[in-house]
XYZ file of C-alpha atoms in Angstrom:
430
model
C 15.282 -2.261 -23.572
C 16.381 -2.651 -20.047
C 19.306 0.324 -19.376
C 20.299 -0.138 -15.500
C 19.491 -3.527 -13.649
C 21.096 -2.410 -10.117
C 19.170 -0.520 -7.043
C 19.204 3.290 -7.447
C 22.244 4.601 -5.373
C 19.713 5.592 -2.211
C 19.888 5.535 1.492
C 17.885 2.344 1.174
C 20.224 0.700 -1.127
C 23.520 1.677 1.539
C 21.347 0.572 4.301
C 19.612 -2.564 2.933
C 19.681 -6.216 4.853
C 21.010 -8.879 2.705
C 20.770 -7.835 -1.020
C 20.706 -11.246 -2.574
C 21.584 -11.826 -6.538
C 19.225 -14.240 -7.827
C 20.090 -15.775 -10.970
C 18.276 -14.942 -14.696
C 15.720 -17.636 -15.998
C 18.111 -20.278 -17.830
C 15.554 -22.680 -18.981
C 11.816 -23.481 -19.633
C 9.533 -24.058 -16.995
C 5.989 -24.849 -15.965
C 3.931 -23.013 -13.198
C 0.391 -22.740 -11.819
C 0.882 -18.725 -11.899
C 3.794 -16.569 -13.707
C 4.136 -12.812 -12.280
C 5.890 -10.504 -13.984
C 7.192 -7.836 -11.617
C 9.361 -7.853 -8.569
C 7.908 -5.339 -6.365
C 5.585 -5.331 -3.551
C 2.805 -6.257 -6.011
C 4.243 -9.159 -7.730
C 6.447 -10.284 -4.527
C 3.200 -10.206 -2.156
C 0.813 -11.906 -5.148
C 3.323 -14.563 -5.102
C 3.237 -15.169 -1.516
C -0.307 -15.098 -1.401
C -0.463 -17.708 -4.314
C 2.072 -19.892 -2.493
C 0.239 -19.777 0.874
C -2.727 -21.034 -1.238
C -0.880 -24.102 -2.345
C -0.241 -23.181 -5.993
C 3.283 -23.106 -7.956
C 4.842 -19.757 -8.805
C 7.621 -18.474 -11.011
C 8.324 -14.592 -10.480
C 10.196 -12.891 -13.226
C 11.925 -9.361 -12.567
C 13.760 -7.527 -15.269
C 16.226 -5.934 -12.839
C 15.992 -6.605 -9.251
C 14.240 -7.023 -6.287
C 12.381 -3.807 -5.353
C 14.403 -1.872 -8.128
C 11.325 0.218 -8.749
C 9.054 2.643 -6.405
C 8.937 -0.658 -4.061
C 12.772 0.135 -3.068
C 12.771 3.771 -3.307
C 9.744 5.431 -2.172
C 9.334 7.667 0.913
C 8.213 4.593 3.192
C 5.158 6.195 4.364
C 2.452 3.797 5.424
C -0.809 5.439 5.093
C -4.409 4.365 5.499
C -6.227 5.153 2.439
C -6.550 3.902 -1.097
C -5.134 7.332 -2.490
C -8.571 9.073 -3.127
C -11.840 10.023 -1.703
C -13.555 6.974 -2.622
C -17.141 8.574 -1.705
C -16.861 9.630 -5.720
C -17.069 6.313 -7.012
C -20.643 5.478 -5.538
C -21.967 5.670 -9.091
C -19.994 2.716 -10.143
C -19.762 0.687 -6.807
C -22.527 1.557 -4.897
C -23.012 2.579 -0.942
C -21.727 -0.959 0.197
C -18.816 -0.856 -2.709
C -17.894 2.745 -1.091
C -17.555 1.182 2.581
C -15.569 -1.555 1.338
C -13.037 0.647 -0.568
C -12.766 2.837 2.851
C -12.196 -0.223 4.947
C -9.694 -1.607 2.543
C -7.734 1.563 3.031
C -7.803 1.090 6.502
C -7.433 -2.992 6.667
C -4.503 -3.021 4.134
C -2.432 -0.894 6.370
C -3.045 -3.825 8.972
C -2.297 -6.405 6.563
C 1.358 -4.965 6.120
C 2.210 -4.737 9.751
C 0.562 -8.191 10.493
C 2.862 -9.712 7.740
C 5.942 -7.708 8.997
C 5.101 -8.854 12.626
C 4.352 -12.634 11.989
C 7.352 -13.267 9.666
C 9.762 -10.922 11.802
C 10.959 -8.261 8.982
C 13.364 -6.068 9.740
C 12.358 -2.950 8.352
C 12.536 0.047 11.046
C 8.588 -0.147 11.146
C 7.596 3.063 13.342
C 3.727 4.173 13.946
C 2.628 7.641 13.911
C 1.709 9.876 11.144
C 0.595 13.401 10.783
C -1.256 15.147 7.837
C -0.606 18.933 7.396
C -2.497 21.580 6.563
C -1.164 24.330 4.079
C -3.951 26.509 4.821
C -6.820 26.926 7.473
C -9.401 25.631 5.076
C -7.553 22.373 4.934
C -7.261 22.258 8.558
C -10.912 22.510 8.925
C -11.326 19.883 6.870
C -9.183 17.786 8.854
C -12.111 17.870 11.474
C -14.610 15.582 9.072
C -11.886 13.696 8.282
C -11.579 12.848 11.830
C -15.181 12.367 12.383
C -15.765 10.022 9.325
C -12.771 7.812 10.546
C -14.787 7.429 13.980
C -17.973 6.840 11.972
C -16.353 3.625 10.416
C -14.753 2.497 13.803
C -11.286 3.440 12.911
C -9.534 1.658 15.906
C -6.273 3.637 16.527
C -6.134 7.266 18.205
C -6.336 10.465 15.973
C -6.050 13.820 17.416
C -6.238 17.228 15.921
C -3.145 19.603 16.293
C -4.064 23.310 16.022
C -1.549 25.687 14.411
C -0.780 26.853 18.105
C 0.365 23.426 18.894
C 1.993 22.271 15.428
C 5.165 22.665 16.688
C 4.447 19.451 18.989
C 4.489 17.433 15.773
C 6.821 19.490 13.134
C 9.511 22.082 13.979
C 8.283 24.446 11.000
C 6.174 27.513 10.929
C 4.618 26.900 7.360
C 1.653 25.091 8.647
C -1.964 25.704 9.621
C -2.407 22.583 11.865
C -2.540 18.715 11.560
C -4.317 15.437 11.884
C -2.200 13.117 13.836
C -3.117 9.186 13.134
C -1.368 6.689 14.961
C -2.559 3.619 12.900
C -0.448 4.801 9.727
C 3.511 5.090 10.081
C 6.800 4.785 8.419
C 9.181 2.022 7.431
C 12.119 1.028 5.222
C 10.628 0.003 1.921
C 13.515 -1.930 0.369
C 13.912 -3.814 3.391
C 10.403 -4.976 3.345
C 10.350 -6.379 -0.018
C 13.431 -7.888 0.261
C 12.202 -9.862 3.483
C 8.915 -10.398 1.678
C 10.966 -11.900 -1.217
C 12.632 -13.980 1.311
C 9.470 -15.438 2.663
C 7.906 -16.037 -0.813
C 11.171 -18.151 -1.316
C 10.862 -19.875 1.794
C 6.930 -21.124 0.477
C 8.387 -22.518 -2.521
C 8.065 -19.562 -4.822
C 10.731 -19.711 -7.819
C 12.366 -16.033 -8.442
C 14.558 -14.756 -11.124
C 16.013 -11.659 -11.710
C 17.596 -10.012 -14.565
C 14.828 -11.383 -16.566
C 13.487 -9.425 -19.252
C 9.999 -10.485 -20.919
C 10.430 -10.546 -24.754
C 6.776 -11.921 -25.386
C 3.353 -12.948 -24.224
C 1.752 -15.674 -26.161
C -1.685 -16.038 -24.993
C -4.073 -19.023 -24.570
C -5.597 -21.358 -22.304
C -1.668 -21.492 -21.245
C 0.159 -18.582 -21.504
C 3.614 -18.635 -22.956
C 6.068 -15.854 -21.062
C 9.034 -15.760 -23.736
C 12.533 -14.491 -21.969
C 16.165 -14.417 -23.498
C 16.965 -17.780 -21.521
C 13.904 -19.491 -21.633
C 10.048 -19.560 -21.532
C 7.574 -20.037 -18.224
C 4.327 -21.868 -19.159
C 1.324 -21.150 -16.723
C -2.192 -21.436 -16.331
C -2.507 -17.953 -15.397
C -0.676 -14.604 -15.736
C -0.055 -11.793 -13.383
C 0.905 -8.463 -14.469
C 2.703 -6.335 -12.060
C 4.753 -4.054 -13.580
C 2.842 -0.796 -12.782
C 5.059 2.491 -14.036
C 7.241 0.193 -15.840
C 4.764 -1.943 -17.890
C 6.056 -0.269 -21.061
C 4.845 -1.896 -24.201
C 4.503 -5.413 -22.825
C 0.654 -4.905 -22.769
C -0.248 -1.804 -24.155
C -3.932 -2.105 -23.511
C -2.823 -1.303 -19.720
C 0.352 0.923 -20.415
C -1.651 3.631 -21.910
C -3.931 4.057 -18.436
C -0.539 4.811 -16.527
C 1.542 7.535 -16.448
C 4.728 7.078 -15.068
C 5.527 10.373 -13.304
C 8.916 11.414 -11.159
C 9.345 11.558 -7.406
C 12.094 12.320 -5.933
C 13.957 11.979 -2.337
C 17.022 13.559 -0.275
C 18.506 12.403 2.574
C 20.548 14.569 5.052
C 23.680 13.222 6.954
C 22.771 11.955 10.664
C 21.199 14.669 12.638
C 21.913 15.242 16.256
C 19.581 13.659 18.437
C 18.383 17.426 19.554
C 18.012 18.543 16.197
C 16.229 15.596 15.158
C 14.138 16.103 18.196
C 13.401 19.787 16.931
C 12.187 18.544 13.574
C 9.852 15.717 14.145
C 9.488 15.562 18.327
C 7.388 12.498 17.816
C 9.296 10.857 15.060
C 5.892 10.683 12.912
C 5.816 10.476 8.985
C 4.596 13.883 7.888
C 3.107 14.836 4.421
C 1.209 18.115 3.213
C -1.641 18.493 1.182
C -0.240 20.478 -1.898
C -0.670 19.419 -5.707
C 3.135 18.630 -5.537
C 3.529 17.612 -2.024
C 6.114 17.418 0.316
C 6.511 14.298 2.404
C 9.596 13.536 5.088
C 10.445 11.435 7.865
C 13.189 10.297 10.073
C 15.337 7.469 9.313
C 16.462 4.849 11.800
C 19.752 6.473 11.983
C 18.138 9.932 12.667
C 18.502 11.151 8.694
C 15.804 13.521 7.386
C 14.362 11.818 4.035
C 12.454 14.442 2.458
C 10.604 13.636 -0.589
C 8.050 15.163 -2.945
C 7.902 16.769 -6.083
C 5.720 14.630 -8.338
C 6.943 15.427 -11.865
C 5.130 14.704 -14.656
C 7.217 16.360 -17.605
C 8.677 12.976 -18.117
C 12.511 14.682 -17.763
C 14.133 14.179 -14.306
C 16.068 16.824 -12.585
C 19.477 16.925 -14.083
C 20.631 17.210 -10.086
C 18.051 16.050 -7.601
C 19.593 17.490 -4.587
C 19.863 21.018 -6.255
C 16.235 20.962 -7.083
C 14.865 19.218 -3.438
C 17.080 21.114 -1.096
C 15.260 24.492 -1.378
C 11.876 22.684 -0.856
C 13.102 21.203 2.323
C 14.954 24.683 3.298
C 11.124 26.135 2.920
C 10.064 23.763 5.457
C 13.288 23.389 7.954
C 15.370 26.528 7.036
C 17.700 25.211 10.454
C 19.089 22.501 7.709
C 20.694 25.068 5.893
C 24.077 24.200 7.108
C 23.376 20.046 6.733
C 24.994 18.251 4.304
C 23.128 16.088 1.779
C 24.413 12.289 1.658
C 21.948 10.926 -0.891
C 19.704 11.572 -3.907
C 17.335 9.591 -5.783
C 14.259 9.443 -7.658
C 12.087 6.838 -9.535
C 8.924 6.413 -11.495
C 5.421 6.224 -9.661
C 2.062 4.847 -11.715
C -0.351 7.715 -11.757
C -4.003 7.010 -12.886
C -6.243 9.925 -14.422
C -8.841 9.093 -11.538
C -5.988 8.511 -8.829
C -7.457 5.240 -8.352
C -5.743 1.866 -8.650
C -6.329 -0.424 -11.281
C -6.937 -3.963 -10.555
C -8.659 -6.852 -12.638
C -8.155 -9.139 -15.384
C -8.091 -8.715 -19.102
C -11.376 -8.707 -20.787
C -9.742 -10.482 -23.872
C -7.613 -12.968 -21.944
C -9.337 -13.890 -18.721
C -6.478 -15.902 -17.211
C -4.278 -12.500 -17.081
C -4.528 -10.322 -14.018
C -2.998 -6.983 -13.183
C -2.784 -4.595 -10.705
C -1.212 -0.789 -11.315
C -1.554 2.845 -11.041
C -1.275 3.121 -6.925
C -0.677 7.001 -7.304
C 1.538 7.031 -4.493
C 0.006 4.968 -2.202
C 1.108 1.788 -3.361
C 2.860 0.878 0.037
C -0.368 -0.672 1.561
C -2.517 -0.875 -1.579
C -0.368 -3.288 -3.370
C -0.611 -5.754 -0.218
C -4.247 -5.607 -0.434
C -4.449 -5.707 -4.647
C -2.139 -8.852 -4.090
C -4.393 -10.824 -1.968
C -7.434 -9.860 -4.154
C -5.584 -11.266 -7.293
C -4.605 -14.410 -5.439
C -8.265 -15.021 -4.327
C -9.460 -14.420 -8.045
C -6.905 -17.016 -9.422
C -7.317 -19.848 -6.975
C -11.077 -19.619 -6.139
C -12.088 -18.058 -9.568
C -13.687 -15.044 -7.838
C -12.741 -12.195 -5.521
C -15.596 -9.862 -4.255
C -13.205 -7.236 -3.599
C -11.631 -7.854 -6.958
C -15.253 -7.263 -8.481
C -15.451 -4.136 -6.702
C -12.225 -2.427 -8.070
C -13.293 -3.670 -11.537
C -16.028 -1.400 -11.452
C -14.338 1.832 -11.408
C -14.078 2.698 -15.205
C -10.387 4.045 -16.294
C -9.514 6.200 -19.094
C -6.329 6.167 -21.067
C -4.367 8.919 -21.358
C -4.505 11.024 -24.617
C -1.795 11.934 -26.914
C -0.204 8.475 -26.926
C 3.043 7.768 -25.468
C 4.986 10.860 -27.012
C 2.607 13.429 -25.778
C 0.664 11.851 -22.678
C 3.446 13.352 -19.923
C 3.474 16.656 -21.387
C -0.255 17.178 -21.783
C -0.698 15.952 -18.179
C 2.253 18.343 -17.465
C 0.126 21.423 -18.420
C -2.971 19.914 -16.391
C -1.032 19.865 -13.322
C 0.575 23.532 -13.825
C -2.930 24.395 -13.777
C -3.539 23.082 -10.371
C -0.216 24.551 -8.969
C -1.494 27.971 -10.257
C -4.655 27.433 -8.610
C -2.901 26.837 -4.955
C -1.321 30.520 -5.470
C -4.531 32.282 -5.748
């Protein structure tokens, strides 16, 4: 059941551009494609389909950008979210090269969409991976060399521990790798701008429209309280919020909590002391810290991926000590926003993209495991290619990677994974 249909009380909501209220579905409709889910995956799949001449109805149970798409850390970072070389046994050497390029080209796709359609979302280029240990910093040298071998077109540079204050005003890191081809932005304003683009292309978007039942066949019937959408193809773009709408998929993704706090606006001097080059930053811990400056110079500090299924009662009290370990100079700085949300985690940290074997006109993409900002856009293009042309090489490559269902069923899946992740966190202390 839908509990809250409004956006989280986040910094993003407070600074959103044109939070347009769209109506609920109130009649029966027919379309080439019905898309369920109004986040980055659903909205961009709708855009790609409409650009290919197909009619699209998009259904969102709450609001456009209500989920992770509208409340994430806003870090636009290259990569699929995992060292994809490990999937060579499934996709082959050419498949691995495709996935590595997709991790780069997907960032370019987002940047191109923002530039072409003049979406106001505070895009800034520049990102730094932070090493928590000397061994992690040593590994950055190999990563930089691999990017060069791939023909990476953007500047990268290693920053040793003696120079780390050039990128972050904190003593806790052993070095970093700066990447000027990644960056950061206001994610809610991006997805809202993309929804307006979709509507300009003819996509019909309905909010506050929970799907009650899927009736499969050559024509899919998507039944809602106010009407039914009949479509030749269906796209499930619900990610961590799929729940029991399609149990064959929901058991393969674990909804994990992630949380962000935003300070009061900082002085220009303090902001420059914390992040001198206005980069997005992320460390290498299992329960990673990620942070950046907003356009109005607030520190947005997030992380603490939570697998227990229970959210902290007070997010600020939970996250502020983590922030102060990195930036003790913010001890007297007020926290003005706190929020959290669910991201879709897969067992192998690789996104799940494809079509249902039982129903080949039902497509899906989910489980971005914290790297959804760029990968959603890439997967949306693959889904549209497959629906419009009947085939997508990229979709086939993604689909070749197998995915396990989390053990324990709905009740035990989160506690079991929480125990497993505790083991990895304990290893960091050794």
